[in-house]
PDB file of C-alpha atoms in Angstrom:
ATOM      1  CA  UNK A   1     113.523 108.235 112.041  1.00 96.00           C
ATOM      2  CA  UNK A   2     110.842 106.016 112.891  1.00 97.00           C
ATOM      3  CA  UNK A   3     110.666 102.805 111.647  1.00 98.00           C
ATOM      4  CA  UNK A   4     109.670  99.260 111.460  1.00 98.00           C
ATOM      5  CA  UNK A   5     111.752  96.272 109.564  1.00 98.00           C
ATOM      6  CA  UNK A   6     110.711  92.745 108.741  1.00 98.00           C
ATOM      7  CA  UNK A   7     112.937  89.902 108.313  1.00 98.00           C
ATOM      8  CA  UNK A   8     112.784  86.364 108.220  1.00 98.00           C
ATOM      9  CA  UNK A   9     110.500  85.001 105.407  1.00 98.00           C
ATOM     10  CA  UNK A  10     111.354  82.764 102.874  1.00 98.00           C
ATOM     11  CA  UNK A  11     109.779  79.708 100.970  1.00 98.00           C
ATOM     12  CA  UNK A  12     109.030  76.698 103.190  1.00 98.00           C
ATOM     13  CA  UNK A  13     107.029  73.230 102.696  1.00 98.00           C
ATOM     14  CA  UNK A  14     103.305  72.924 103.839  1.00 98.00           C
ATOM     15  CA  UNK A  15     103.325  72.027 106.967  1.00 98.00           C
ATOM     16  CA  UNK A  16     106.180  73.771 108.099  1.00 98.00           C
ATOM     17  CA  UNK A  17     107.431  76.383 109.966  1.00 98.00           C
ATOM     18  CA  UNK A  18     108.855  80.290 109.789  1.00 98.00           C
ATOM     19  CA  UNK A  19     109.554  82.965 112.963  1.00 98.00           C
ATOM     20  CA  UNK A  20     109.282  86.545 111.200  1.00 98.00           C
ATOM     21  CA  UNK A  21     110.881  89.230 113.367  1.00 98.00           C
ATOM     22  CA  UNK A  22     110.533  92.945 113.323  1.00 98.00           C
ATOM     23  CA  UNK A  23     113.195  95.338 114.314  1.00 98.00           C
ATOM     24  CA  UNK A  24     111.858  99.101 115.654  1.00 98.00           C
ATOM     25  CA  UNK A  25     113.767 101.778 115.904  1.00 98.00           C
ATOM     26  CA  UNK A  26     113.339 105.513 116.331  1.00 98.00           C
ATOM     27  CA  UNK A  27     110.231 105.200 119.503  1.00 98.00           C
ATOM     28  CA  UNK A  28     110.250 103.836 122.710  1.00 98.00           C
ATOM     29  CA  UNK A  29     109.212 100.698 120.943  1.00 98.00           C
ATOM     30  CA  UNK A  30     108.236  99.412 124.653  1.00 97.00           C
ATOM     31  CA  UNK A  31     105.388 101.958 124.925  1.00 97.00           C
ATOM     32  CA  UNK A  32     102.922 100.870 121.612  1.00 98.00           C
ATOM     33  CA  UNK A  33     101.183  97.707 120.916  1.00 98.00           C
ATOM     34  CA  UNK A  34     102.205  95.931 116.932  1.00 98.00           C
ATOM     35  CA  UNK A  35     100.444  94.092 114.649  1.00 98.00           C
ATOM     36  CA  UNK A  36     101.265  91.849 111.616  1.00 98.00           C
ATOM     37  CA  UNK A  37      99.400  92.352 108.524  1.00 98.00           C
ATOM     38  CA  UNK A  38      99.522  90.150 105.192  1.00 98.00           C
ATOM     39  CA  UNK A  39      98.807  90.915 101.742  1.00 98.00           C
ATOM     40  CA  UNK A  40      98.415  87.846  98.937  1.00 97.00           C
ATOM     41  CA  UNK A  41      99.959  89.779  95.926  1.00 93.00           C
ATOM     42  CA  UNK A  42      97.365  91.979  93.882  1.00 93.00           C
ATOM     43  CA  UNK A  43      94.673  91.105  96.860  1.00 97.00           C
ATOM     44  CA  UNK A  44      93.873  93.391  99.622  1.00 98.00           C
ATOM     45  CA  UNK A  45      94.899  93.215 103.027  1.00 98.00           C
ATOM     46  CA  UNK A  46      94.315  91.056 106.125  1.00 98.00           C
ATOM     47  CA  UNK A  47      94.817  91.405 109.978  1.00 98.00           C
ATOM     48  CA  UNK A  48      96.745  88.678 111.323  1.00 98.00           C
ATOM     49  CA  UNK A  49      97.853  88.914 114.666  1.00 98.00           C
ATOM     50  CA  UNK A  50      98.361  91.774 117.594  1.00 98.00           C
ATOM     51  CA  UNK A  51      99.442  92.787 120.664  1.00 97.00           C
ATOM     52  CA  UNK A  52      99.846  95.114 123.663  1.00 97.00           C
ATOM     53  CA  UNK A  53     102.646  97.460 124.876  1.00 97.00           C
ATOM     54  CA  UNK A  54     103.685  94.706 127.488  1.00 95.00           C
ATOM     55  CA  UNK A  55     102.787  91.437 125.157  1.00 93.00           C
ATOM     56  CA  UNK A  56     100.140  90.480 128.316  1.00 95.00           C
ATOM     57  CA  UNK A  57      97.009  90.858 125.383  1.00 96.00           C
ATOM     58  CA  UNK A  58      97.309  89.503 122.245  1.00 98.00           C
ATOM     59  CA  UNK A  59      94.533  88.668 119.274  1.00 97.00           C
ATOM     60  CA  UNK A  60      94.429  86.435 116.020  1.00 98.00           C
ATOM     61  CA  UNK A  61      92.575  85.977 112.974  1.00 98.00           C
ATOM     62  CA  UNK A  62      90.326  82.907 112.494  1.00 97.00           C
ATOM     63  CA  UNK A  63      92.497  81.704 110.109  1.00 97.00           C
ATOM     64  CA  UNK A  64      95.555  81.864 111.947  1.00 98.00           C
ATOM     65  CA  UNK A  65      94.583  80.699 115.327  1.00 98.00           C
ATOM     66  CA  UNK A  66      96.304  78.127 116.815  1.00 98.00           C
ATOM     67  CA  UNK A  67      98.788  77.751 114.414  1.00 98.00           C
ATOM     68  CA  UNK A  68     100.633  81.590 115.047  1.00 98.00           C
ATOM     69  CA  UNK A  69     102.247  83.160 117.967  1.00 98.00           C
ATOM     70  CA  UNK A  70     103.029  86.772 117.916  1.00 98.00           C
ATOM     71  CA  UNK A  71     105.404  87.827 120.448  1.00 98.00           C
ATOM     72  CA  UNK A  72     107.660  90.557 121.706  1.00 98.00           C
ATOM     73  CA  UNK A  73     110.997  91.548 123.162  1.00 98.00           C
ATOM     74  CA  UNK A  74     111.046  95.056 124.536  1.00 98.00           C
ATOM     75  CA  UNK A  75     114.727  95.143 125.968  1.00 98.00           C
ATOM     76  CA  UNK A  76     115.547  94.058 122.191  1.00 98.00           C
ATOM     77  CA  UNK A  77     113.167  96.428 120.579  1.00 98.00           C
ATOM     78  CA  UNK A  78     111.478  93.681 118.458  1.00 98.00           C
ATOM     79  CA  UNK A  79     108.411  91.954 117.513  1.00 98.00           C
ATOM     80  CA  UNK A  80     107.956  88.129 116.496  1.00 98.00           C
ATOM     81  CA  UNK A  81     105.563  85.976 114.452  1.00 98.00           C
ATOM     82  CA  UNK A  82     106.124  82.172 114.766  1.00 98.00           C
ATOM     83  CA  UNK A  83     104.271  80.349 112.124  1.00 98.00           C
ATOM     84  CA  UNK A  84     103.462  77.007 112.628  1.00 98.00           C
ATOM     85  CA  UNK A  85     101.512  74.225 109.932  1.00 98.00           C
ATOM     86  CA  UNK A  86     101.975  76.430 107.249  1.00 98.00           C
ATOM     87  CA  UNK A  87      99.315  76.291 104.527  1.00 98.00           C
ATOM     88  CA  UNK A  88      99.600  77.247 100.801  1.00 97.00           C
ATOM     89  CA  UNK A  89      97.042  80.052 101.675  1.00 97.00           C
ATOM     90  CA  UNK A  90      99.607  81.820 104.159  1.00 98.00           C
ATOM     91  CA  UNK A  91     101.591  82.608 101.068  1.00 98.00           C
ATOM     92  CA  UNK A  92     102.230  86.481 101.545  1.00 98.00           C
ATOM     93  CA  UNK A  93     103.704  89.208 102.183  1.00 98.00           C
ATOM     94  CA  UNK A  94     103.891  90.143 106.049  1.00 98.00           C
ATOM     95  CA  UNK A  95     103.865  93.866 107.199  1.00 98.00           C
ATOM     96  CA  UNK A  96     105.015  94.634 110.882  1.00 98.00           C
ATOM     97  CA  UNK A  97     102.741  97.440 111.631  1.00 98.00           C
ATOM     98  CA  UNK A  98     103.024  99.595 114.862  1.00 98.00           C
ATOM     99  CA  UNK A  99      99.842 101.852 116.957  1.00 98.00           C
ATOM    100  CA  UNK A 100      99.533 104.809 117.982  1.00 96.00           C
ATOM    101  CA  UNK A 101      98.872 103.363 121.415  1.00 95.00           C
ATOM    102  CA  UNK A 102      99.840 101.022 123.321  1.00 96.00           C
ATOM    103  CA  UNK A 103      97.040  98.143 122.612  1.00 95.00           C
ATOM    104  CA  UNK A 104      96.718  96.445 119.036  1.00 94.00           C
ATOM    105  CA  UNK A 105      93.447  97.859 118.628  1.00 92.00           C
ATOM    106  CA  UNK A 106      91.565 101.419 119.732  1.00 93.00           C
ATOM    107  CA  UNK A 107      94.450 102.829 118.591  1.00 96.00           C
ATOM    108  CA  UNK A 108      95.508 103.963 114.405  1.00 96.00           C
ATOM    109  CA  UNK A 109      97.913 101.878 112.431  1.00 97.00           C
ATOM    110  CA  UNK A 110     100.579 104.327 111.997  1.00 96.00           C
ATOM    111  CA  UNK A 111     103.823 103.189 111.305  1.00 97.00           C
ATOM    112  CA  UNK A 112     104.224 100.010 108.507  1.00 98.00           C
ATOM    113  CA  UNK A 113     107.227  98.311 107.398  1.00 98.00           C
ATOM    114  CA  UNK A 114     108.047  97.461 103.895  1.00 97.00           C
ATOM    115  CA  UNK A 115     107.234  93.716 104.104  1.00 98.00           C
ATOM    116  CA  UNK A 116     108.456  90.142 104.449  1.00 98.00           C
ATOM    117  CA  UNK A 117     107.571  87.265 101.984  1.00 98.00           C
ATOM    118  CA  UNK A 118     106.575  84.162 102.825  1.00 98.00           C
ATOM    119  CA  UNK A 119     106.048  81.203  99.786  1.00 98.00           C
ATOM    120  CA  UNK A 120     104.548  78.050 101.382  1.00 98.00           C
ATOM    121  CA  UNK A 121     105.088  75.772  98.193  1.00 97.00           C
ATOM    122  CA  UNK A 122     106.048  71.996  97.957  1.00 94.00           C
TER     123      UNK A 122
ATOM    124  CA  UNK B   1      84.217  89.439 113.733  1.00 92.00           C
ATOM    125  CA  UNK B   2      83.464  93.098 112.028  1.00 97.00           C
ATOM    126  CA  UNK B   3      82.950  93.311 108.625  1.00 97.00           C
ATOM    127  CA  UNK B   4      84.298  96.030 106.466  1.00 98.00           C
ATOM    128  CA  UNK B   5      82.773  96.141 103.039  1.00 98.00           C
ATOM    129  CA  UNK B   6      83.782  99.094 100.787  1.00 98.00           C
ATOM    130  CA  UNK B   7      82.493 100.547  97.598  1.00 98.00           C
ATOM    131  CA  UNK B   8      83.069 100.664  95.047  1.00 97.00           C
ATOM    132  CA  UNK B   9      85.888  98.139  94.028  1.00 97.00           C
ATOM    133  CA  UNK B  10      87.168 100.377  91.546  1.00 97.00           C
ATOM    134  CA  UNK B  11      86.569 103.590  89.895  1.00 97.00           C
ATOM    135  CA  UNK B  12      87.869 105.774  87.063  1.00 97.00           C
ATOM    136  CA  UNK B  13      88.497 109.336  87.180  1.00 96.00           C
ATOM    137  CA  UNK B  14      90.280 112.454  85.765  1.00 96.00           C
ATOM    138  CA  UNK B  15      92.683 114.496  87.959  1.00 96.00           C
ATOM    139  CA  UNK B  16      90.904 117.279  89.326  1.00 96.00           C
ATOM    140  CA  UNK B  17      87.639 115.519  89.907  1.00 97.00           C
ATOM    141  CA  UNK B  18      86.459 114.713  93.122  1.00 97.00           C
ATOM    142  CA  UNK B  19      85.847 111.185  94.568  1.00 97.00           C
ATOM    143  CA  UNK B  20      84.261 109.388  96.758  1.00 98.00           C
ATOM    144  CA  UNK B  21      84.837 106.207  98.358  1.00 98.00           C
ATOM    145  CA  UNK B  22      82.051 105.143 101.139  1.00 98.00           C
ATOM    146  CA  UNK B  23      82.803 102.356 103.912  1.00 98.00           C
ATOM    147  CA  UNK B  24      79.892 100.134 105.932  1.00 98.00           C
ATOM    148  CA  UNK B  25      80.611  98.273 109.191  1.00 98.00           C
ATOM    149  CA  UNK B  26      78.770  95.209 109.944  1.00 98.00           C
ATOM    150  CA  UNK B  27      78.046  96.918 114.025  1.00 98.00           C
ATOM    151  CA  UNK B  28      79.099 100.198 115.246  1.00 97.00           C
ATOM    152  CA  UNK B  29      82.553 101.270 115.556  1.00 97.00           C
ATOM    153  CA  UNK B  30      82.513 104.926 116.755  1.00 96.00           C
ATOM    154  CA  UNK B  31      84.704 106.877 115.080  1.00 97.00           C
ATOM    155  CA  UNK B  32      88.055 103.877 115.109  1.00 98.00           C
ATOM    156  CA  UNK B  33      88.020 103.891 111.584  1.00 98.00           C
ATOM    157  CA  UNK B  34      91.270 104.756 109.037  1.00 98.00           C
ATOM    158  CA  UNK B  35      92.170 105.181 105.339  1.00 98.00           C
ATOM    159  CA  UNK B  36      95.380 104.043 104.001  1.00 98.00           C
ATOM    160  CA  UNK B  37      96.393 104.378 100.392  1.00 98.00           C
ATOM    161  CA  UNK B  38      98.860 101.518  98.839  1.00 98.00           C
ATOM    162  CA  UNK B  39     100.618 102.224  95.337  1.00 97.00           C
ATOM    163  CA  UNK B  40     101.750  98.722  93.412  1.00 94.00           C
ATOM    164  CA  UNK B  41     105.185  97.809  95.248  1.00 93.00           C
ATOM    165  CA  UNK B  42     104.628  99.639  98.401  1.00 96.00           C
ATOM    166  CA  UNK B  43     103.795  99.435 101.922  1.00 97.00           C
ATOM    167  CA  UNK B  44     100.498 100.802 102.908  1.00 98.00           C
ATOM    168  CA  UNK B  45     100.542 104.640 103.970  1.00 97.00           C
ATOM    169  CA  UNK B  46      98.408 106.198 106.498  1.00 97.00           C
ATOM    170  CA  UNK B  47      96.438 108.981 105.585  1.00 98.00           C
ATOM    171  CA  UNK B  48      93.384 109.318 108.007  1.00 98.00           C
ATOM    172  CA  UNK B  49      92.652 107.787 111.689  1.00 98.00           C
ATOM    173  CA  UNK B  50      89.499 108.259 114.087  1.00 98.00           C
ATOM    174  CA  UNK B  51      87.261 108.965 111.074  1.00 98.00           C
ATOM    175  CA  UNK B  52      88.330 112.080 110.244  1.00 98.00           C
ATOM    176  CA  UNK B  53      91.621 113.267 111.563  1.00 98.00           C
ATOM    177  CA  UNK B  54      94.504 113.857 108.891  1.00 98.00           C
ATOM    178  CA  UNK B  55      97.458 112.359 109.274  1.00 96.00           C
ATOM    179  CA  UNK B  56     100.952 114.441 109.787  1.00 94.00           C
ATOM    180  CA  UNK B  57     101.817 115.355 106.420  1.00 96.00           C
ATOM    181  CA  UNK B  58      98.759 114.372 104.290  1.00 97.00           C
ATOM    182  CA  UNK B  59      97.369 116.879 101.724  1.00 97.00           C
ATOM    183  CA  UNK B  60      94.707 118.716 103.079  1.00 97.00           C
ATOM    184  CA  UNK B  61      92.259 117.291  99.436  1.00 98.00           C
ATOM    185  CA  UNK B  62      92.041 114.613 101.560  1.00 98.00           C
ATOM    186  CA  UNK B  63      89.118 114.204 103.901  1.00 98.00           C
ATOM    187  CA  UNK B  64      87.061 111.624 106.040  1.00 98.00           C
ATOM    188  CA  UNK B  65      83.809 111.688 107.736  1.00 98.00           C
ATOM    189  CA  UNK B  66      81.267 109.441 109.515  1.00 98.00           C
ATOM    190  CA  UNK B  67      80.575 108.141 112.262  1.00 97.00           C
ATOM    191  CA  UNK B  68      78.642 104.269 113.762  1.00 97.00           C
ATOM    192  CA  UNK B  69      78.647 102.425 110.586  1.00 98.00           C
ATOM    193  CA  UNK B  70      79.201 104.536 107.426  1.00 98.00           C
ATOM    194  CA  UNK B  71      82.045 106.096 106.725  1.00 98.00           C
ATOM    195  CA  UNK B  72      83.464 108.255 103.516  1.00 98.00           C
ATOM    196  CA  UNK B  73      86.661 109.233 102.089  1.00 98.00           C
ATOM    197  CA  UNK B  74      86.813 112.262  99.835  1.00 98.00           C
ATOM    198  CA  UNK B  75      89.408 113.259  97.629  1.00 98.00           C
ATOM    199  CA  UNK B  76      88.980 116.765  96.384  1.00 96.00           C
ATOM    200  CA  UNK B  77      90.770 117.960  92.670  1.00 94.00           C
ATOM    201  CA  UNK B  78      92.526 114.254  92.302  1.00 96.00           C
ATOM    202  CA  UNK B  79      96.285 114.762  91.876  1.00 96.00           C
ATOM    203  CA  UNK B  80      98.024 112.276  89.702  1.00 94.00           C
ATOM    204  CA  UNK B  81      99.943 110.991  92.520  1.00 96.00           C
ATOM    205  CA  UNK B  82      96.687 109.908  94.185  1.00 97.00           C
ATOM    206  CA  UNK B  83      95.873 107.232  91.472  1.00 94.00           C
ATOM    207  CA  UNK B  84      96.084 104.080  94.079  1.00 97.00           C
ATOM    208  CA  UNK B  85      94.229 101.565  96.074  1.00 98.00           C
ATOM    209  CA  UNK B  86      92.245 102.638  99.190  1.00 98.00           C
ATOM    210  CA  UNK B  87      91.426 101.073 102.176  1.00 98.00           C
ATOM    211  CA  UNK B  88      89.647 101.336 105.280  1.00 98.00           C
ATOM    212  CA  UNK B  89      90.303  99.446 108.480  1.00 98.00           C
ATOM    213  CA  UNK B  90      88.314  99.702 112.282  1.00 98.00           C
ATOM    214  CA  UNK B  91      90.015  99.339 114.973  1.00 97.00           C
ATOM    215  CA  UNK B  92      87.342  98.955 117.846  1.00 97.00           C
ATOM    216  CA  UNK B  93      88.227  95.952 118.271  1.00 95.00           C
ATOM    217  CA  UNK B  94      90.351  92.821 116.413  1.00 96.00           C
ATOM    218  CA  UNK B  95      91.318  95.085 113.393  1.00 97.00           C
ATOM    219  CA  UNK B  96      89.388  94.167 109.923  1.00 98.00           C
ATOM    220  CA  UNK B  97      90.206  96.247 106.464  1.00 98.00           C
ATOM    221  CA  UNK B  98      87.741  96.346 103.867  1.00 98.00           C
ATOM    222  CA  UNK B  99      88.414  95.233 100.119  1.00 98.00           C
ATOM    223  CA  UNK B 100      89.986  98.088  98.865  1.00 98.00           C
ATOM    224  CA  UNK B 101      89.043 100.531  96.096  1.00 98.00           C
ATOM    225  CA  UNK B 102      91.393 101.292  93.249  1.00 98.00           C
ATOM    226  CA  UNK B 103      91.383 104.318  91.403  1.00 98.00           C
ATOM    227  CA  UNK B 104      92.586 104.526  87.994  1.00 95.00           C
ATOM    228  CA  UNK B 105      92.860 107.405  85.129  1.00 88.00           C
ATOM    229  CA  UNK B 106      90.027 107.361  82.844  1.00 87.00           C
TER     230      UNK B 106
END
């Protein structure tokens, strides 16, 4: 079966920081670019971060730049968001999402995992 | 950035009506546009990609069309199953999802 898995979220002080990770298995996880995608419980969803099959392209919201690094691991079929100065406004939920293809974009989100939280709280 | 704005917000409806959600892109997009539906709890499920194409799987009352900037999702005889929130996304280039629409039971 094909599927993504987040892990790694958890409540953390502003300022702080978090590295979500994102297990595939079932695909040649090497061959498709991944995004991350939040959700602020009972508000609609944002883009946050991609990449390509290889991790040599990547792209990040406005309101994340500078501050996140998506990455991957191909030999360990995974995915990675380090978040760095944490803001009360990154509280979420944080889908790992894969493509259809292997860049972030021009290709359909297809695959989505059920979701990390993240609570940045003092 | 693309914007993605969606209408309407929310709508009420009977099952077997059909509805119609409509999607505007701030600049061209082709056809990399896609409609996901989310029910309360769960993870976002694909039902259409490059405008119009169905997903594997996806009940054939669903249907998308468009093409540049405006885009539609149909939904013909509404199920009760398909009371949820829709959403479209482009993916031309850094992806951007509009607002969402919810559909509820009148």
């Amino acid at each position: 079966e094909v599927q993504v898995m987040e892990s790694g979220g958890g409540v953390v002080r502003p300022g702080g920081s978090l590295r979500l990770s994102c297990a595939a298995s079932g695909f040649t996880f090497g061959d498709y670019g991944m995004n991350w995608v939040r959700q602020v419980p009972g508000k609609g969803l944002e883009w946050v971060s991609g990449l390509n099959w290889n991790g040599g392209s990547t792209g990040y919201a406005d309101s994340v730049k500078g501050r996140f690094t998506i990455s991957r691991d191909n030999a360990k079929n995974s995915l990675y968001l380090q978040m760095n100065s944490l803001r009360a406004e990154d509280t979420a939920l944080y889908f790992c999402v894969r493509v259809s293809g292997s860049y972030f974009y021009y290709y359909a989100m297809d695959v989505w995992g059920q979701g990390t939280t993240v609570t940045v709280s003092s | 950035d693309i914007q993605m704005t969606q209408s309407p917000s929310s709508l009420s409806a009977s099952v077997g009506d059909r509805v119609t959600i409509t999607c505007r892109a701030s600049q061209g997009i082709s056809n990399y546009l896609a409609w996901f539906q989310q029910k309360p709890g769960k993870a976002p499920k694909s039902l259409i990609y490059g405008a119009s194409s169905l997903q594997s799987g996806v009940p054939s009352r669903f249907s998308g069309s468009g093409s540049g900037t405006d885009f539609t999702l149909t939904i013909n005889s509404l199920q009760p199953e398909d009371f949820a929130t829709y959403y479209c996304q482009q993916y031309n280039s850094n992806p951007t999802f509009g607002g969402g629409t919810k559909v509820d039971i009148k």
